[in-house]
mmCIF file with all atom_site columns, C-alpha atoms in Angstrom:
data_model
loop_
_atom_site.group_PDB
_atom_site.id
_atom_site.type_symbol
_atom_site.label_atom_id
_atom_site.label_alt_id
_atom_site.label_comp_id
_atom_site.label_asym_id
_atom_site.label_entity_id
_atom_site.label_seq_id
_atom_site.pdbx_PDB_ins_code
_atom_site.Cartn_x
_atom_site.Cartn_y
_atom_site.Cartn_z
_atom_site.occupancy
_atom_site.B_iso_or_equiv
_atom_site.pdbx_formal_charge
_atom_site.auth_seq_id
_atom_site.auth_comp_id
_atom_site.auth_asym_id
_atom_site.auth_atom_id
_atom_site.pdbx_PDB_model_num
ATOM 1   C CA . MET A 1 1   ? 19.116  -11.668 -7.095  1.00 95.00 ? 1   MET A CA 1
ATOM 2   C CA . LYS A 1 2   ? 15.402  -11.636 -5.847  1.00 96.00 ? 2   LYS A CA 1
ATOM 3   C CA . LEU A 1 3   ? 14.859  -10.964 -2.281  1.00 97.00 ? 3   LEU A CA 1
ATOM 4   C CA . LYS A 1 4   ? 13.020  -13.718 -0.760  1.00 97.00 ? 4   LYS A CA 1
ATOM 5   C CA . ILE A 1 5   ? 10.587  -13.673 2.207   1.00 97.00 ? 5   ILE A CA 1
ATOM 6   C CA . ASN A 1 6   ? 12.411  -15.263 5.417   1.00 97.00 ? 6   ASN A CA 1
ATOM 7   C CA . LYS A 1 7   ? 10.696  -18.381 6.024   1.00 97.00 ? 7   LYS A CA 1
ATOM 8   C CA . GLU A 1 8   ? 11.346  -18.283 9.755   1.00 97.00 ? 8   GLU A CA 1
ATOM 9   C CA . PHE A 1 9   ? 9.682   -14.780 9.784   1.00 97.00 ? 9   PHE A CA 1
ATOM 10  C CA . LEU A 1 10  ? 7.059   -16.265 7.677   1.00 98.00 ? 10  LEU A CA 1
ATOM 11  C CA . LEU A 1 11  ? 6.305   -19.235 9.930   1.00 98.00 ? 11  LEU A CA 1
ATOM 12  C CA . ARG A 1 12  ? 6.535   -17.032 13.031  1.00 98.00 ? 12  ARG A CA 1
ATOM 13  C CA . HIS A 1 13  ? 3.745   -14.436 11.505  1.00 98.00 ? 13  HIS A CA 1
ATOM 14  C CA . LEU A 1 14  ? 1.523   -17.188 10.087  1.00 98.00 ? 14  LEU A CA 1
ATOM 15  C CA . PHE A 1 15  ? 1.670   -18.861 13.621  1.00 98.00 ? 15  PHE A CA 1
ATOM 16  C CA . SER A 1 16  ? 0.847   -15.300 15.310  1.00 98.00 ? 16  SER A CA 1
ATOM 17  C CA . LEU A 1 17  ? -1.792  -15.140 12.971  1.00 98.00 ? 17  LEU A CA 1
ATOM 18  C CA . ALA A 1 18  ? -3.610  -18.323 13.323  1.00 98.00 ? 18  ALA A CA 1
ATOM 19  C CA . VAL A 1 19  ? -3.388  -18.003 17.297  1.00 98.00 ? 19  VAL A CA 1
ATOM 20  C CA . PHE A 1 20  ? -5.354  -14.474 17.228  1.00 98.00 ? 20  PHE A CA 1
ATOM 21  C CA . VAL A 1 21  ? -7.888  -16.021 14.688  1.00 98.00 ? 21  VAL A CA 1
ATOM 22  C CA . VAL A 1 22  ? -8.440  -18.936 17.310  1.00 98.00 ? 22  VAL A CA 1
ATOM 23  C CA . LEU A 1 23  ? -8.755  -16.774 20.253  1.00 98.00 ? 23  LEU A CA 1
ATOM 24  C CA . GLY A 1 24  ? -11.329 -14.322 18.039  1.00 98.00 ? 24  GLY A CA 1
ATOM 25  C CA . GLY A 1 25  ? -13.165 -17.614 17.071  1.00 98.00 ? 25  GLY A CA 1
ATOM 26  C CA . TRP A 1 26  ? -13.167 -18.704 21.000  1.00 98.00 ? 26  TRP A CA 1
ATOM 27  C CA . PHE A 1 27  ? -14.130 -15.443 22.495  1.00 98.00 ? 27  PHE A CA 1
ATOM 28  C CA . GLY A 1 28  ? -16.801 -15.003 19.582  1.00 98.00 ? 28  GLY A CA 1
ATOM 29  C CA . PHE A 1 29  ? -18.285 -18.619 20.575  1.00 98.00 ? 29  PHE A CA 1
ATOM 30  C CA . ASP A 1 30  ? -18.390 -17.321 23.856  1.00 98.00 ? 30  ASP A CA 1
ATOM 31  C CA . ALA A 1 31  ? -19.813 -14.018 23.040  1.00 98.00 ? 31  ALA A CA 1
ATOM 32  C CA . PHE A 1 32  ? -22.508 -15.143 20.500  1.00 98.00 ? 32  PHE A CA 1
ATOM 33  C CA . ILE A 1 33  ? -23.549 -18.379 21.523  1.00 98.00 ? 33  ILE A CA 1
ATOM 34  C CA . ARG A 1 34  ? -22.133 -20.334 24.720  1.00 98.00 ? 34  ARG A CA 1
ATOM 35  C CA . TYR A 1 35  ? -22.891 -16.897 26.925  1.00 98.00 ? 35  TYR A CA 1
ATOM 36  C CA . PRO A 1 36  ? -26.537 -15.849 25.736  1.00 98.00 ? 36  PRO A CA 1
ATOM 37  C CA . ARG A 1 37  ? -27.776 -19.712 26.033  1.00 98.00 ? 37  ARG A CA 1
ATOM 38  C CA . THR A 1 38  ? -26.339 -20.156 29.558  1.00 98.00 ? 38  THR A CA 1
ATOM 39  C CA . ASN A 1 39  ? -28.898 -19.452 32.434  1.00 97.00 ? 39  ASN A CA 1
ATOM 40  C CA . GLU A 1 40  ? -27.146 -16.306 34.625  1.00 96.00 ? 40  GLU A CA 1
ATOM 41  C CA . ARG A 1 41  ? -26.597 -18.477 37.591  1.00 96.00 ? 41  ARG A CA 1
ATOM 42  C CA . ASP A 1 42  ? -24.635 -21.267 35.628  1.00 97.00 ? 42  ASP A CA 1
ATOM 43  C CA . LEU A 1 43  ? -22.695 -18.688 33.862  1.00 97.00 ? 43  LEU A CA 1
ATOM 44  C CA . TYR A 1 44  ? -21.898 -16.979 36.887  1.00 96.00 ? 44  TYR A CA 1
ATOM 45  C CA . VAL A 1 45  ? -20.995 -20.530 38.726  1.00 97.00 ? 45  VAL A CA 1
ATOM 46  C CA . SER A 1 46  ? -18.694 -21.497 35.551  1.00 96.00 ? 46  SER A CA 1
ATOM 47  C CA . ILE A 1 47  ? -16.934 -17.998 35.721  1.00 96.00 ? 47  ILE A CA 1
ATOM 48  C CA . GLU A 1 48  ? -16.657 -17.607 39.417  1.00 96.00 ? 48  GLU A CA 1
ATOM 49  C CA . LYS A 1 49  ? -16.225 -21.410 40.638  1.00 96.00 ? 49  LYS A CA 1
ATOM 50  C CA . SER A 1 50  ? -18.794 -20.534 43.323  1.00 96.00 ? 50  SER A CA 1
ATOM 51  C CA . GLU A 1 51  ? -22.272 -19.695 44.051  1.00 95.00 ? 51  GLU A CA 1
ATOM 52  C CA . PRO A 1 52  ? -23.749 -16.386 43.477  1.00 95.00 ? 52  PRO A CA 1
ATOM 53  C CA . HIS A 1 53  ? -24.268 -14.201 46.782  1.00 91.00 ? 53  HIS A CA 1
ATOM 54  C CA . ASP A 1 54  ? -27.741 -12.508 47.294  1.00 87.00 ? 54  ASP A CA 1
ATOM 55  C CA . LYS A 1 55  ? -26.066 -8.870  46.315  1.00 92.00 ? 55  LYS A CA 1
ATOM 56  C CA . VAL A 1 56  ? -25.007 -10.281 42.830  1.00 94.00 ? 56  VAL A CA 1
ATOM 57  C CA . ASP A 1 57  ? -27.269 -8.746  40.079  1.00 96.00 ? 57  ASP A CA 1
ATOM 58  C CA . LEU A 1 58  ? -26.765 -12.009 37.719  1.00 97.00 ? 58  LEU A CA 1
ATOM 59  C CA . LYS A 1 59  ? -28.663 -10.287 34.608  1.00 97.00 ? 59  LYS A CA 1
ATOM 60  C CA . SER A 1 60  ? -25.906 -7.193  34.762  1.00 97.00 ? 60  SER A CA 1
ATOM 61  C CA . PHE A 1 61  ? -23.094 -10.276 35.382  1.00 97.00 ? 61  PHE A CA 1
ATOM 62  C CA . LYS A 1 62  ? -24.122 -11.971 32.348  1.00 98.00 ? 62  LYS A CA 1
ATOM 63  C CA . ALA A 1 63  ? -25.067 -8.597  30.379  1.00 98.00 ? 63  ALA A CA 1
ATOM 64  C CA . GLN A 1 64  ? -21.097 -7.576  31.370  1.00 98.00 ? 64  GLN A CA 1
ATOM 65  C CA . LYS A 1 65  ? -19.459 -10.808 30.564  1.00 98.00 ? 65  LYS A CA 1
ATOM 66  C CA . ILE A 1 66  ? -21.159 -11.160 27.411  1.00 98.00 ? 66  ILE A CA 1
ATOM 67  C CA . GLU A 1 67  ? -19.670 -7.693  26.226  1.00 98.00 ? 67  GLU A CA 1
ATOM 68  C CA . THR A 1 68  ? -16.516 -8.269  27.665  1.00 98.00 ? 68  THR A CA 1
ATOM 69  C CA . GLN A 1 69  ? -15.966 -11.323 25.078  1.00 98.00 ? 69  GLN A CA 1
ATOM 70  C CA . ARG A 1 70  ? -17.415 -9.204  22.202  1.00 98.00 ? 70  ARG A CA 1
ATOM 71  C CA . LEU A 1 71  ? -14.493 -6.817  22.833  1.00 98.00 ? 71  LEU A CA 1
ATOM 72  C CA . PHE A 1 72  ? -12.060 -9.706  23.405  1.00 98.00 ? 72  PHE A CA 1
ATOM 73  C CA . THR A 1 73  ? -13.279 -10.875 19.599  1.00 98.00 ? 73  THR A CA 1
ATOM 74  C CA . LEU A 1 74  ? -12.909 -7.636  18.380  1.00 98.00 ? 74  LEU A CA 1
ATOM 75  C CA . PHE A 1 75  ? -9.286  -7.037  19.820  1.00 98.00 ? 75  PHE A CA 1
ATOM 76  C CA . ALA A 1 76  ? -8.055  -10.465 18.949  1.00 98.00 ? 76  ALA A CA 1
ATOM 77  C CA . LEU A 1 77  ? -9.513  -10.310 15.146  1.00 98.00 ? 77  LEU A CA 1
ATOM 78  C CA . LEU A 1 78  ? -8.247  -6.713  15.046  1.00 98.00 ? 78  LEU A CA 1
ATOM 79  C CA . ALA A 1 79  ? -4.759  -8.074  16.086  1.00 98.00 ? 79  ALA A CA 1
ATOM 80  C CA . ALA A 1 80  ? -4.971  -10.889 13.306  1.00 98.00 ? 80  ALA A CA 1
ATOM 81  C CA . THR A 1 81  ? -5.848  -8.337  10.725  1.00 98.00 ? 81  THR A CA 1
ATOM 82  C CA . GLY A 1 82  ? -2.702  -6.360  11.759  1.00 98.00 ? 82  GLY A CA 1
ATOM 83  C CA . VAL A 1 83  ? -0.608  -9.282  11.517  1.00 98.00 ? 83  VAL A CA 1
ATOM 84  C CA . GLY A 1 84  ? -1.980  -10.533 8.261   1.00 98.00 ? 84  GLY A CA 1
ATOM 85  C CA . LEU A 1 85  ? -1.560  -7.327  6.465   1.00 98.00 ? 85  LEU A CA 1
ATOM 86  C CA . HIS A 1 86  ? 1.847   -6.738  7.733   1.00 98.00 ? 86  HIS A CA 1
ATOM 87  C CA . LEU A 1 87  ? 2.768   -10.064 6.191   1.00 98.00 ? 87  LEU A CA 1
ATOM 88  C CA . LEU A 1 88  ? 1.011   -9.350  3.385   1.00 97.00 ? 88  LEU A CA 1
ATOM 89  C CA . VAL A 1 89  ? 2.985   -6.250  2.498   1.00 97.00 ? 89  VAL A CA 1
ATOM 90  C CA . VAL A 1 90  ? 6.328   -7.889  3.354   1.00 97.00 ? 90  VAL A CA 1
ATOM 91  C CA . SER A 1 91  ? 5.734   -11.109 1.135   1.00 96.00 ? 91  SER A CA 1
ATOM 92  C CA . LEU A 1 92  ? 4.342   -8.523  -1.853  1.00 96.00 ? 92  LEU A CA 1
ATOM 93  C CA . PHE A 1 93  ? 7.470   -6.187  -1.681  1.00 96.00 ? 93  PHE A CA 1
ATOM 94  C CA . LYS A 1 94  ? 9.474   -6.837  -4.826  1.00 96.00 ? 94  LYS A CA 1
ATOM 95  C CA . PHE A 1 95  ? 13.577  -5.848  -5.000  1.00 97.00 ? 95  PHE A CA 1
ATOM 96  C CA . GLU A 1 96  ? 15.836  -7.391  -7.089  1.00 97.00 ? 96  GLU A CA 1
ATOM 97  C CA . PHE A 1 97  ? 19.609  -6.756  -7.412  1.00 97.00 ? 97  PHE A CA 1
ATOM 98  C CA . ASP A 1 98  ? 22.442  -7.631  -9.334  1.00 96.00 ? 98  ASP A CA 1
ATOM 99  C CA . ASP A 1 99  ? 26.158  -6.371  -10.187 1.00 94.00 ? 99  ASP A CA 1
ATOM 100 C CA . GLU A 1 100 ? 25.273  -3.281  -12.067 1.00 94.00 ? 100 GLU A CA 1
ATOM 101 C CA . GLY A 1 101 ? 21.946  -1.958  -9.892  1.00 95.00 ? 101 GLY A CA 1
ATOM 102 C CA . PHE A 1 102 ? 18.798  -2.992  -8.351  1.00 97.00 ? 102 PHE A CA 1
ATOM 103 C CA . VAL A 1 103 ? 14.835  -2.834  -9.325  1.00 96.00 ? 103 VAL A CA 1
ATOM 104 C CA . VAL A 1 104 ? 12.317  -1.453  -7.097  1.00 94.00 ? 104 VAL A CA 1
ATOM 105 C CA . ALA A 1 105 ? 8.958   -0.508  -7.968  1.00 89.00 ? 105 ALA A CA 1
ATOM 106 C CA . SER A 1 106 ? 9.362   -1.614  -11.614 1.00 93.00 ? 106 SER A CA 1
ATOM 107 C CA . LYS A 1 107 ? 12.262  0.919   -11.823 1.00 95.00 ? 107 LYS A CA 1
ATOM 108 C CA . ARG A 1 108 ? 15.715  0.019   -12.157 1.00 96.00 ? 108 ARG A CA 1
ATOM 109 C CA . TYR A 1 109 ? 18.342  2.182   -10.740 1.00 96.00 ? 109 TYR A CA 1
ATOM 110 C CA . SER A 1 110 ? 22.322  1.486   -10.695 1.00 94.00 ? 110 SER A CA 1
ATOM 111 C CA . TYR A 1 111 ? 24.121  1.761   -7.453  1.00 94.00 ? 111 TYR A CA 1
ATOM 112 C CA . SER A 1 112 ? 25.111  5.689   -8.259  1.00 93.00 ? 112 SER A CA 1
ATOM 113 C CA . ASP A 1 113 ? 21.718  6.632   -8.101  1.00 94.00 ? 113 ASP A CA 1
ATOM 114 C CA . ILE A 1 114 ? 22.047  5.981   -4.238  1.00 95.00 ? 114 ILE A CA 1
ATOM 115 C CA . LYS A 1 115 ? 22.453  9.440   -2.743  1.00 94.00 ? 115 LYS A CA 1
ATOM 116 C CA . SER A 1 116 ? 21.895  8.346   0.618   1.00 93.00 ? 116 SER A CA 1
ATOM 117 C CA . VAL A 1 117 ? 22.745  5.194   2.910   1.00 94.00 ? 117 VAL A CA 1
ATOM 118 C CA . ASP A 1 118 ? 20.900  4.748   6.458   1.00 95.00 ? 118 ASP A CA 1
ATOM 119 C CA . ALA A 1 119 ? 23.000  1.977   8.082   1.00 94.00 ? 119 ALA A CA 1
ATOM 120 C CA . SER A 1 120 ? 22.349  3.340   11.560  1.00 95.00 ? 120 SER A CA 1
ATOM 121 C CA . LYS A 1 121 ? 20.430  0.188   12.706  1.00 96.00 ? 121 LYS A CA 1
ATOM 122 C CA . TRP A 1 122 ? 22.417  -2.577  10.553  1.00 95.00 ? 122 TRP A CA 1
ATOM 123 C CA . GLU A 1 123 ? 24.655  -4.182  13.193  1.00 95.00 ? 123 GLU A CA 1
ATOM 124 C CA . LYS A 1 124 ? 21.725  -4.475  15.688  1.00 96.00 ? 124 LYS A CA 1
ATOM 125 C CA . LYS A 1 125 ? 18.578  -4.963  13.610  1.00 96.00 ? 125 LYS A CA 1
ATOM 126 C CA . GLY A 1 126 ? 19.549  -5.777  10.071  1.00 96.00 ? 126 GLY A CA 1
ATOM 127 C CA . ILE A 1 127 ? 17.853  -2.787  8.593   1.00 97.00 ? 127 ILE A CA 1
ATOM 128 C CA . LEU A 1 128 ? 19.091  -0.644  5.658   1.00 96.00 ? 128 LEU A CA 1
ATOM 129 C CA . VAL A 1 129 ? 17.345  2.261   4.106   1.00 97.00 ? 129 VAL A CA 1
ATOM 130 C CA . ILE A 1 130 ? 18.318  3.720   0.687   1.00 96.00 ? 130 ILE A CA 1
ATOM 131 C CA . SER A 1 131 ? 17.090  6.516   -0.930  1.00 95.00 ? 131 SER A CA 1
ATOM 132 C CA . GLY A 1 132 ? 17.753  8.522   -4.060  1.00 94.00 ? 132 GLY A CA 1
ATOM 133 C CA . ASP A 1 133 ? 16.242  10.799  -6.668  1.00 92.00 ? 133 ASP A CA 1
ATOM 134 C CA . GLY A 1 134 ? 12.395  8.942   -7.010  1.00 88.00 ? 134 GLY A CA 1
ATOM 135 C CA . PHE A 1 135 ? 12.859  6.030   -4.402  1.00 93.00 ? 135 PHE A CA 1
ATOM 136 C CA . LYS A 1 136 ? 13.201  5.600   -0.489  1.00 96.00 ? 136 LYS A CA 1
ATOM 137 C CA . VAL A 1 137 ? 13.562  2.069   0.357   1.00 97.00 ? 137 VAL A CA 1
ATOM 138 C CA . LYS A 1 138 ? 13.718  0.194   3.566   1.00 97.00 ? 138 LYS A CA 1
ATOM 139 C CA . LEU A 1 139 ? 14.921  -3.159  3.649   1.00 98.00 ? 139 LEU A CA 1
ATOM 140 C CA . ASP A 1 140 ? 15.212  -5.824  6.643   1.00 98.00 ? 140 ASP A CA 1
ATOM 141 C CA . ALA A 1 141 ? 17.250  -8.670  6.692   1.00 97.00 ? 141 ALA A CA 1
ATOM 142 C CA . TRP A 1 142 ? 14.737  -10.155 9.150   1.00 97.00 ? 142 TRP A CA 1
ATOM 143 C CA . HIS A 1 143 ? 12.027  -9.910  6.374   1.00 98.00 ? 143 HIS A CA 1
ATOM 144 C CA . HIS A 1 144 ? 14.195  -10.969 3.598   1.00 98.00 ? 144 HIS A CA 1
ATOM 145 C CA . PHE A 1 145 ? 16.945  -13.174 2.345   1.00 97.00 ? 145 PHE A CA 1
ATOM 146 C CA . GLY A 1 146 ? 19.335  -11.262 0.203   1.00 96.00 ? 146 GLY A CA 1
ATOM 147 C CA . VAL A 1 147 ? 19.167  -8.010  1.895   1.00 97.00 ? 147 VAL A CA 1
ATOM 148 C CA . LYS A 1 148 ? 22.844  -9.011  3.291   1.00 96.00 ? 148 LYS A CA 1
ATOM 149 C CA . GLU A 1 149 ? 24.055  -9.842  -0.324  1.00 96.00 ? 149 GLU A CA 1
ATOM 150 C CA . PHE A 1 150 ? 22.776  -6.443  -1.407  1.00 96.00 ? 150 PHE A CA 1
ATOM 151 C CA . TYR A 1 151 ? 24.320  -4.484  1.902   1.00 94.00 ? 151 TYR A CA 1
ATOM 152 C CA . ALA A 1 152 ? 27.653  -5.877  0.527   1.00 93.00 ? 152 ALA A CA 1
ATOM 153 C CA . LYS A 1 153 ? 27.124  -4.452  -2.832  1.00 90.00 ? 153 LYS A CA 1
ATOM 154 C CA . CYS A 1 154 ? 25.753  -1.323  -1.867  1.00 89.00 ? 154 CYS A CA 1
ATOM 155 C CA . PRO A 1 155 ? 27.833  2.060   -1.776  1.00 83.00 ? 155 PRO A CA 1
ATOM 156 C CA . LYS A 1 156 ? 28.673  3.164   1.788   1.00 75.00 ? 156 LYS A CA 1
ATOM 157 C CA . LYS A 1 157 ? 26.928  6.708   1.902   1.00 60.00 ? 157 LYS A CA 1
ATOM 158 C CA . SER A 1 158 ? 25.393  8.347   4.566   1.00 55.00 ? 158 SER A CA 1
#
């Protein structure tokens, strides 16, 4: 049996990725197009919802708002990159198993090759870590379907 990516996990992460990309685009549009094209007074009124008073430096206000939108753009796109990379790593993970053993990193192992099984997070999170000579693998039932079936076949060592 091959582990397959959990569709609910995939869809939630794709949704999060889309939200971060859209937010990055929105903030970027404000930072690089809308705010620079808007005059200082109109920008102040659109953000603060009031007329500027005498002590407001409108030029500094505009510069600060543009910089803030640039930072929001950066943070949103960094978050999108993080979510996207995590999703990519999880989706590219290859793990197969059958009654005799398992394949990880293109190498076949038997169940007897497992030296330790850390199931301390199994009950609450569905996370299992197996290790032996030349391998250490973390399996997460939230990320992949089939982890529960592997755990049932896995020797219960610690």
